Short mmCIF file of C-alpha atoms and ligand atoms in Angstrom, two decimals:
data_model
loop_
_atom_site.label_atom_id
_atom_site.label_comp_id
_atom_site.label_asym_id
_atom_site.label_seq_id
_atom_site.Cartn_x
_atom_site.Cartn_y
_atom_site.Cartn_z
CA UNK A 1 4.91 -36.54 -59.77
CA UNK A 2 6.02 -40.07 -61.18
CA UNK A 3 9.42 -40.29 -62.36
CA UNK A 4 10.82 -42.85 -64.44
CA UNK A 5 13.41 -45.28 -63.64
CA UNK A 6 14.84 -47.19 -65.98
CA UNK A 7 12.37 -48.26 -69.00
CA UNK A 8 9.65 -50.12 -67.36
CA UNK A 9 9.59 -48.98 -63.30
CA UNK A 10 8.26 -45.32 -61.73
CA UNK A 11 8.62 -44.27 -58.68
CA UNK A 12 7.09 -41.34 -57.50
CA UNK A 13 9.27 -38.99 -56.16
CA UNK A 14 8.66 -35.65 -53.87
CA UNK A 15 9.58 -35.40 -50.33
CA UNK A 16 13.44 -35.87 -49.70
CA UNK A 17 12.80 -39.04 -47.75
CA UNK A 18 10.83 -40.88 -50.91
CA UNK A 19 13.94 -39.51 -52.72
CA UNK A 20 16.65 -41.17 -50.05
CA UNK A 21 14.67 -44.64 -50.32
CA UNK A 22 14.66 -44.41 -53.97
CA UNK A 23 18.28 -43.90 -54.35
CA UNK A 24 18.49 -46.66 -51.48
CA UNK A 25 16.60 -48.87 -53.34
CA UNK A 26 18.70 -48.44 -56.15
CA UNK A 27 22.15 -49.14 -54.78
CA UNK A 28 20.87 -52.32 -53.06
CA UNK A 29 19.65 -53.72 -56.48
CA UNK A 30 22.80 -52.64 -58.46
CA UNK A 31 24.82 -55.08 -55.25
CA UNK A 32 22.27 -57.35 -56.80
CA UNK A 33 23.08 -56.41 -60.28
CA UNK A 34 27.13 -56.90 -59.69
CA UNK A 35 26.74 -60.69 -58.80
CA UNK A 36 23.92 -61.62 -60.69
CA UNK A 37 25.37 -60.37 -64.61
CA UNK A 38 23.00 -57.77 -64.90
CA UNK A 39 25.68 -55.05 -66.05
CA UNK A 40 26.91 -55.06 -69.05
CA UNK A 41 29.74 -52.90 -70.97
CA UNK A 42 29.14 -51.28 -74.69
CA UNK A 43 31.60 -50.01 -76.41
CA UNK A 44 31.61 -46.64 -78.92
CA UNK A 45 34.42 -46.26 -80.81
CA UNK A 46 36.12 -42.91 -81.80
CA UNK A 47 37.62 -42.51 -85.43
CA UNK A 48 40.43 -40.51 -86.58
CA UNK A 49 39.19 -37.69 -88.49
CA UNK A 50 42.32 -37.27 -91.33
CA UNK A 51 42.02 -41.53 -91.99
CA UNK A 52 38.25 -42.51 -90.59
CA UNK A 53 40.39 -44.92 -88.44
CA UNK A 54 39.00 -46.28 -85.45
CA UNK A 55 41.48 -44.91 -82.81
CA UNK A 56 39.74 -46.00 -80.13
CA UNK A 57 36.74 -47.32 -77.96
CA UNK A 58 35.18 -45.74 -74.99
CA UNK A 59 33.48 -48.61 -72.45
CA UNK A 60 30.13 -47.70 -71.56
CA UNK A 61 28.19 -49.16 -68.75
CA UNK A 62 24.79 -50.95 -68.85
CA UNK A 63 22.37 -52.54 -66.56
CA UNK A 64 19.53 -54.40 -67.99
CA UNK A 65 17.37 -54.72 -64.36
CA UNK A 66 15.20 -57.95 -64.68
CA UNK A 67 11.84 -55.78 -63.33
CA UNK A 68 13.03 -52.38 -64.28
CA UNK A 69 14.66 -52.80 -67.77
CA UNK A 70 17.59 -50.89 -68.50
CA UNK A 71 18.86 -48.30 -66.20
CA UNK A 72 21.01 -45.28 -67.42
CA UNK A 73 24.70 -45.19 -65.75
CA UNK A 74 23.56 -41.30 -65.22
CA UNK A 75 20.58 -42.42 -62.87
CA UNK A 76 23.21 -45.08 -60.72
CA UNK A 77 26.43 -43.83 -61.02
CA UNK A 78 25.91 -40.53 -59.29
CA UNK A 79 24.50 -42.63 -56.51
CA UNK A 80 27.34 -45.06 -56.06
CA UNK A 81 29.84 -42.11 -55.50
CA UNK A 82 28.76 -41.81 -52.51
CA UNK A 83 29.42 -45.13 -51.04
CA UNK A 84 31.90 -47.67 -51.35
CA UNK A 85 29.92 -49.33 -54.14
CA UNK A 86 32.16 -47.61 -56.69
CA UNK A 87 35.27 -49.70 -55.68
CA UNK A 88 33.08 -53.05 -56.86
CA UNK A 89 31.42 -51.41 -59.52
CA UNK A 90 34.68 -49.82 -60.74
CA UNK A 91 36.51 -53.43 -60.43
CA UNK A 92 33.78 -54.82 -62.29
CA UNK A 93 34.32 -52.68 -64.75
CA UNK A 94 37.92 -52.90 -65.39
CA UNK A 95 37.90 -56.31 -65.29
CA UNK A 96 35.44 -56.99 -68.11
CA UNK A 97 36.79 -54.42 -70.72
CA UNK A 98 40.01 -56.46 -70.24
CA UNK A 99 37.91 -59.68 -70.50
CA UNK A 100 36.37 -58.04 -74.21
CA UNK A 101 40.03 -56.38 -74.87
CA UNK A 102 41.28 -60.37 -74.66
CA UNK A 103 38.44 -61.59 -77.22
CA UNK A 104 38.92 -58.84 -79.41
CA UNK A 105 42.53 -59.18 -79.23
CA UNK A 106 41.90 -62.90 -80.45
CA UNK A 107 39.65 -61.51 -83.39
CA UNK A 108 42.60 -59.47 -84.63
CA UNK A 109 41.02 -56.19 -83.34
CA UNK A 110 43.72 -54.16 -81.24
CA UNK A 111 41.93 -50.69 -80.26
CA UNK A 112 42.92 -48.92 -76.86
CA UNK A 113 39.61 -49.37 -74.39
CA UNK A 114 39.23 -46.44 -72.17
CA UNK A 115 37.11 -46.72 -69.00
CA UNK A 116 35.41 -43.95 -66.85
CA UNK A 117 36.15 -43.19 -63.90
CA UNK A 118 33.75 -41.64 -61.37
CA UNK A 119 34.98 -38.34 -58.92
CA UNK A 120 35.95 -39.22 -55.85
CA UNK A 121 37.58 -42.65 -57.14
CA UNK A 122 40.88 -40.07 -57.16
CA UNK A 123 40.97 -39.76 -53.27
CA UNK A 124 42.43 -43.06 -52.54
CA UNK A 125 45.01 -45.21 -54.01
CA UNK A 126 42.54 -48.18 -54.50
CA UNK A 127 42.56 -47.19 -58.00
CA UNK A 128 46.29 -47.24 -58.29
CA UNK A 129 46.13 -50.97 -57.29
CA UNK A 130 43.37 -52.11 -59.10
CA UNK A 131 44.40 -50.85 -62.67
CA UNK A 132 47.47 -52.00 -61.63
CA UNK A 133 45.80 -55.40 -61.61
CA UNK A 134 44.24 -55.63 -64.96
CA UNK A 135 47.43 -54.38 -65.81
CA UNK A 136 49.30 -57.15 -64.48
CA UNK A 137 46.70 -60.17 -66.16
CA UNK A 138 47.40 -58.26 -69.57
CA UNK A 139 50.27 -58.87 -72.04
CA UNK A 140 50.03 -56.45 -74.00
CA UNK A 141 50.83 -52.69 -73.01
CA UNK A 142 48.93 -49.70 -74.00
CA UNK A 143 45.20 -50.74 -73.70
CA UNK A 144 43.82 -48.94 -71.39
CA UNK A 145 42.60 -45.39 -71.35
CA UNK A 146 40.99 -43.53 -68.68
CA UNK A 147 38.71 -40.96 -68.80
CA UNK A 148 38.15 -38.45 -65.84
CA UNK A 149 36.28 -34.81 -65.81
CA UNK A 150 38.30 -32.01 -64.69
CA UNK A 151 36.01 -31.25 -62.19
CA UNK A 152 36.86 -35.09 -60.68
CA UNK A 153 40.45 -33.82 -61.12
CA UNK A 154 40.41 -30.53 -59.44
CA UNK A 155 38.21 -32.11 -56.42
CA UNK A 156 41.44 -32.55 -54.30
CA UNK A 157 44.12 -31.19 -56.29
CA UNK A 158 47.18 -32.10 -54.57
CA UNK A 159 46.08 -35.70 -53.96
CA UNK A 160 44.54 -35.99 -57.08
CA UNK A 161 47.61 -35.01 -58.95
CA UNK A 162 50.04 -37.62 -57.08
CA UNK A 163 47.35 -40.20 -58.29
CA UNK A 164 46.81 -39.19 -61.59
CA UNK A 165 50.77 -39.04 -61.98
CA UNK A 166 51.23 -42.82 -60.62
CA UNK A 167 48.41 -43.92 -62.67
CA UNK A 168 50.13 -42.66 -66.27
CA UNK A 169 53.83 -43.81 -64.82
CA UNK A 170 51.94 -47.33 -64.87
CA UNK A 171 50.75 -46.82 -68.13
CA UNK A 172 47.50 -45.69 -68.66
CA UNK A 173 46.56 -42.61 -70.19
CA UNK A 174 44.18 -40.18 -69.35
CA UNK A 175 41.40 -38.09 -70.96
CA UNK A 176 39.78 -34.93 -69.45
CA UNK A 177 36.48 -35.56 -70.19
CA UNK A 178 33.20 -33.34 -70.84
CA UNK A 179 35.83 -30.80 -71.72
CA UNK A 180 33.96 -27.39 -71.90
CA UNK A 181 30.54 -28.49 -70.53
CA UNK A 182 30.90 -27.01 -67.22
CA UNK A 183 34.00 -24.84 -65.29
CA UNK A 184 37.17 -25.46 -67.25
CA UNK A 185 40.34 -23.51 -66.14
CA UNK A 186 42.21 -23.69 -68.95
CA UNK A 187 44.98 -23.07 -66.45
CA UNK A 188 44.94 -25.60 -64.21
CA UNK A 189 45.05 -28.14 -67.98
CA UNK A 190 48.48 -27.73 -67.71
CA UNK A 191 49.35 -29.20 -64.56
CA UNK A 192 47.56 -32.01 -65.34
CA UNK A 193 49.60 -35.44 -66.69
CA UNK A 194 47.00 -36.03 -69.32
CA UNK A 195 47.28 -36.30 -72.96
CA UNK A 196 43.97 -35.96 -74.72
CA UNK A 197 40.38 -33.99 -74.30
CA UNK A 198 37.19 -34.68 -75.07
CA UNK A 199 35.25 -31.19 -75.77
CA UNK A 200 31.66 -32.29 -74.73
CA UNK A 201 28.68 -32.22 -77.06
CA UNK A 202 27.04 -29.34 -75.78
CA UNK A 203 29.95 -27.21 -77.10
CA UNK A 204 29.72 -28.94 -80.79
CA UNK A 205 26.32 -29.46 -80.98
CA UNK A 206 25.64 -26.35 -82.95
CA UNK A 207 28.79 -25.70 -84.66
CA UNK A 208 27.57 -25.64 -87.77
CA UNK A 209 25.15 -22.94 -87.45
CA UNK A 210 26.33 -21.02 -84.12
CA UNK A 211 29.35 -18.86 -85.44
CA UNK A 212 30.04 -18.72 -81.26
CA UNK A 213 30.40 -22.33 -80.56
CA UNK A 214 32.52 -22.42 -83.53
CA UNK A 215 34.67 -19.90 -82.12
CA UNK A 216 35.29 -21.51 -78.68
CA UNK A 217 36.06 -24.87 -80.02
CA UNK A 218 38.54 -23.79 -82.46
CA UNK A 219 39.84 -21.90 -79.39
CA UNK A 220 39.93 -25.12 -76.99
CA UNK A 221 41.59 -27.18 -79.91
CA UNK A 222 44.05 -24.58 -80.63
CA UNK A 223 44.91 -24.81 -76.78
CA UNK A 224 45.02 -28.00 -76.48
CA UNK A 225 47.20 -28.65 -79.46
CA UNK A 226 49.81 -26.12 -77.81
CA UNK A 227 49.85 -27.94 -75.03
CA UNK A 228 50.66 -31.13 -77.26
CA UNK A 229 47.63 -32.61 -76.12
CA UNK A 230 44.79 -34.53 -78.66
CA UNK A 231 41.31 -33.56 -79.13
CA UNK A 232 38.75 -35.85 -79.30
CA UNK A 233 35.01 -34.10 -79.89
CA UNK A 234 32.25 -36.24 -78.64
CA UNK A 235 28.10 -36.42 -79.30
CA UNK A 236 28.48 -35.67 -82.79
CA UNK A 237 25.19 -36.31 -84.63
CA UNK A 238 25.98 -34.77 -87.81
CA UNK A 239 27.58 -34.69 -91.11
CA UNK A 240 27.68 -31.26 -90.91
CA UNK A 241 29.39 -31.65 -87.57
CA UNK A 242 31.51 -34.02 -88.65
CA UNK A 243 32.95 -31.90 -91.35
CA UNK A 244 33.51 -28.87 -89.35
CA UNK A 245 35.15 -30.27 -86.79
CA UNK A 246 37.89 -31.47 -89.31
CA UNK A 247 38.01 -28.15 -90.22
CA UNK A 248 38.48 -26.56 -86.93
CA UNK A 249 41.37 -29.14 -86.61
CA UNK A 250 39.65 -32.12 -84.05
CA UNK A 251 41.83 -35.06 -84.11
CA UNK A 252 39.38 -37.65 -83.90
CA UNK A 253 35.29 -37.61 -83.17
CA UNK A 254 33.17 -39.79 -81.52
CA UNK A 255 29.19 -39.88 -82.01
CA UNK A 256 25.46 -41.39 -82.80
CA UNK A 257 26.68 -40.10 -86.48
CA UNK A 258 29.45 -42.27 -86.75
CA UNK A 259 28.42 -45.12 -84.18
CA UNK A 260 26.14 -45.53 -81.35
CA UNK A 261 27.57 -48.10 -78.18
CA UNK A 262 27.42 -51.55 -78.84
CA UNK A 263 27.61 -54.64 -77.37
CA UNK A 264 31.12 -56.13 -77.81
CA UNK A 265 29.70 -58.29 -80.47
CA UNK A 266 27.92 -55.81 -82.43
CA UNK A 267 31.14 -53.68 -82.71
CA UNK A 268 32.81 -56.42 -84.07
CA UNK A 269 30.46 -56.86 -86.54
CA UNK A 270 30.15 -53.03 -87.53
CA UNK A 271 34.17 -52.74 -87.46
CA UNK A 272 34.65 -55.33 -89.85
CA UNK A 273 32.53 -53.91 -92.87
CA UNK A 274 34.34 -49.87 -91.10
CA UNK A 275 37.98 -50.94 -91.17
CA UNK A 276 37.88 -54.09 -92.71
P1 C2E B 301 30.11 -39.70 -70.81
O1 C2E B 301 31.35 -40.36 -70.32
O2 C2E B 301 30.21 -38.27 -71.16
O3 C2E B 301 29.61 -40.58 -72.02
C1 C2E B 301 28.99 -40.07 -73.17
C2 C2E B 301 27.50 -40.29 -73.12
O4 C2E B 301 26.92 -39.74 -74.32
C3 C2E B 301 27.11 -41.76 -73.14
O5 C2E B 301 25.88 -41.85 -72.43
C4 C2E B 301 26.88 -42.04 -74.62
O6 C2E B 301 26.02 -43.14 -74.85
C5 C2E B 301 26.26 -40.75 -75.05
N1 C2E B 301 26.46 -40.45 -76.46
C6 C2E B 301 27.39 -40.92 -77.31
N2 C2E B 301 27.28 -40.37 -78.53
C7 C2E B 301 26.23 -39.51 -78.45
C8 C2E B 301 25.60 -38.63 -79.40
O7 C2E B 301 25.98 -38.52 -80.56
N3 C2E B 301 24.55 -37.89 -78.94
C9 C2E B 301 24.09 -37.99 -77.66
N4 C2E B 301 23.05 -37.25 -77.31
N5 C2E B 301 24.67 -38.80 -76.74
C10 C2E B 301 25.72 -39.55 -77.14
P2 C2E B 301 25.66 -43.03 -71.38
O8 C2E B 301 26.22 -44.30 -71.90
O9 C2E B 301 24.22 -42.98 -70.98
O10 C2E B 301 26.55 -42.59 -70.15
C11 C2E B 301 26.27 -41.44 -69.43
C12 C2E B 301 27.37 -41.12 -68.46
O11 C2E B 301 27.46 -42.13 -67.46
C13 C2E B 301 28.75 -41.08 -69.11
O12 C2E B 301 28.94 -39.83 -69.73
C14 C2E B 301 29.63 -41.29 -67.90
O13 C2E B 301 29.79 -40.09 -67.20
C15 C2E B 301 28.81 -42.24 -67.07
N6 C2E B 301 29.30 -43.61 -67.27
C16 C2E B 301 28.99 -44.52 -68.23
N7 C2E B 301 29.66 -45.68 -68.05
C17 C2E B 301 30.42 -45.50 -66.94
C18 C2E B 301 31.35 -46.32 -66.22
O14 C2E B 301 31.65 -47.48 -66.55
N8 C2E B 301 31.92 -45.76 -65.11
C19 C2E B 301 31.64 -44.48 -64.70
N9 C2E B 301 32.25 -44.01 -63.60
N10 C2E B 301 30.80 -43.68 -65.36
C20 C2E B 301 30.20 -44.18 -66.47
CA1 CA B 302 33.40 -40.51 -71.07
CA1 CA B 303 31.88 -37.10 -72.02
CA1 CA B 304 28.98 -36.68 -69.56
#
């Protein structure tokens, strides 16, 4: 069985050693890919629904391999949590949405970046220092937005928690991402310091049609608006989406409808003739 990696590469895959020297060979090129500008960050910005405002921008990584063409983040980030690639990778990453929040900044566009952050990046305070470190090279306070499952969050509760909580007292709030996809205790939602979720596509995807889906995520919006927390829906595809979502009371949407990720540029381009 060939499987594909990236657009132009396959490797065929079967025993579990093939599969260990795959992933190997992956997470030597993307050390490769780190120094050598092969990643790349797109952004995908999420509008308000009342104004159409773009509220925000999610930062999206990319890696255009020179043999292998692009690679999804799903087929390399998975890998990297595993290692201590995710520190670099993760550095890398905050660094250049700061570098992009700096140009845009300069073309008049001021729209909060948020950056995802892989599981397991919560079990040390390495993250504590190096968002403190964009931070730090940043004037202007606000920017930066972090995204996190809950299943990331619930990994190590008690730890987790004492770095979630230092990373909002230095300014940066956080999303609960993929809300609904997978195991969410709506419980445990309180405890945590965040202040928006992101109900995942597979829960919107058929709201228009599935009187269900409909049900549940007027249920998690509800919820989350009692907790005074914001809901962003994300993979929307649709109009018809888009309009029920408003009327199931979503703050703000995010989607292929309204805008795929772009290169920094491209957004530019696309937000002037959106916001003006
Ligand atoms: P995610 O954070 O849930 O990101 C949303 C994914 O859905 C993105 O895939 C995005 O391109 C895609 N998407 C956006 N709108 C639509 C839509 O309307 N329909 C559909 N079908 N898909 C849509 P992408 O860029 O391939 O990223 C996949 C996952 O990789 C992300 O899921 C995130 O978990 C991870 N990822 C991406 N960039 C980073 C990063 O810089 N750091 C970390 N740790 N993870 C990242
Ligand atoms: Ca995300
Ligand atoms: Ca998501
Ligand atoms: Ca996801």
């Amino acid at each position: 069985r060939a499987r594909r990696l990236g657009t132009r590469y396959a490797v065929h895959e079967g025993t579990p050693e093939r599969e260990a020297a795959r992933h190997l060979q992956i997470l030597t090129h993307l050390r490769t890919a780190l120094d050598d500008n092969q990643l790349a960050l797109h952004y995908q910005p999420k509008i308000d629904l009342a104004s159409g405002r773009v509220t925000g921008l999610e930062a999206l990584l990319r890696w255009q391999h020179p043999d292998w063409g692009n690679v999804r983040p799903d087929e390399f980030i998975p890998l990297t949590e595993q290692t201590r690639l995710i520190q670099p990778l993760t550095e890398w990453t905050l660094h250049r949405a700061l570098h992009d929040r700096e140009i845009m900044l300069q073309r008049g566009v001021d729209i909060p970046i948020a950056v995802n952050l892989s599981s397991g990046l919560l079990r040390n305070r390495e993250i504590v220092r190096m968002v403190a470190q964009v931070l730090g090279l940043h004037a202007s306070a606000g920017w930066l937005q972090l995204e996190l499952t809950e299943t990331a969050m619930m990994e190590d509760p008690e730890r987790s928690l004492a770095i979630l909580h230092e990373l909002v007292a230095q300014g940066t709030p956080i999303h609960v991402d993929d809300f609904g996809a997978g195991y969410s205790s709506l419980g445990y939602l309180q405890r945590l310091p965040v202040d928006t979720i992101k109900i995942d596509r597979v829960l919107i995807q058929h709201i228009d049609r599935d009187a269900r889906n409909a049900a549940l995520t007027r249920a998690a919006v509800e919820f989350a608006h009692v907790l005074g927390l914001k809901v962003v829906a994300e993979g929307v595809e649709t109009k018809a989406i888009l309009q029920r979502l408003e009327v199931l009371g979503c703050d703000a949407a995010q989607g292929y409808f309204i805008a795929r990720p772009m290169p920094r540029g491209d957004f530019l381009d696309w937000f002037e003739h959106h916001d003006g």
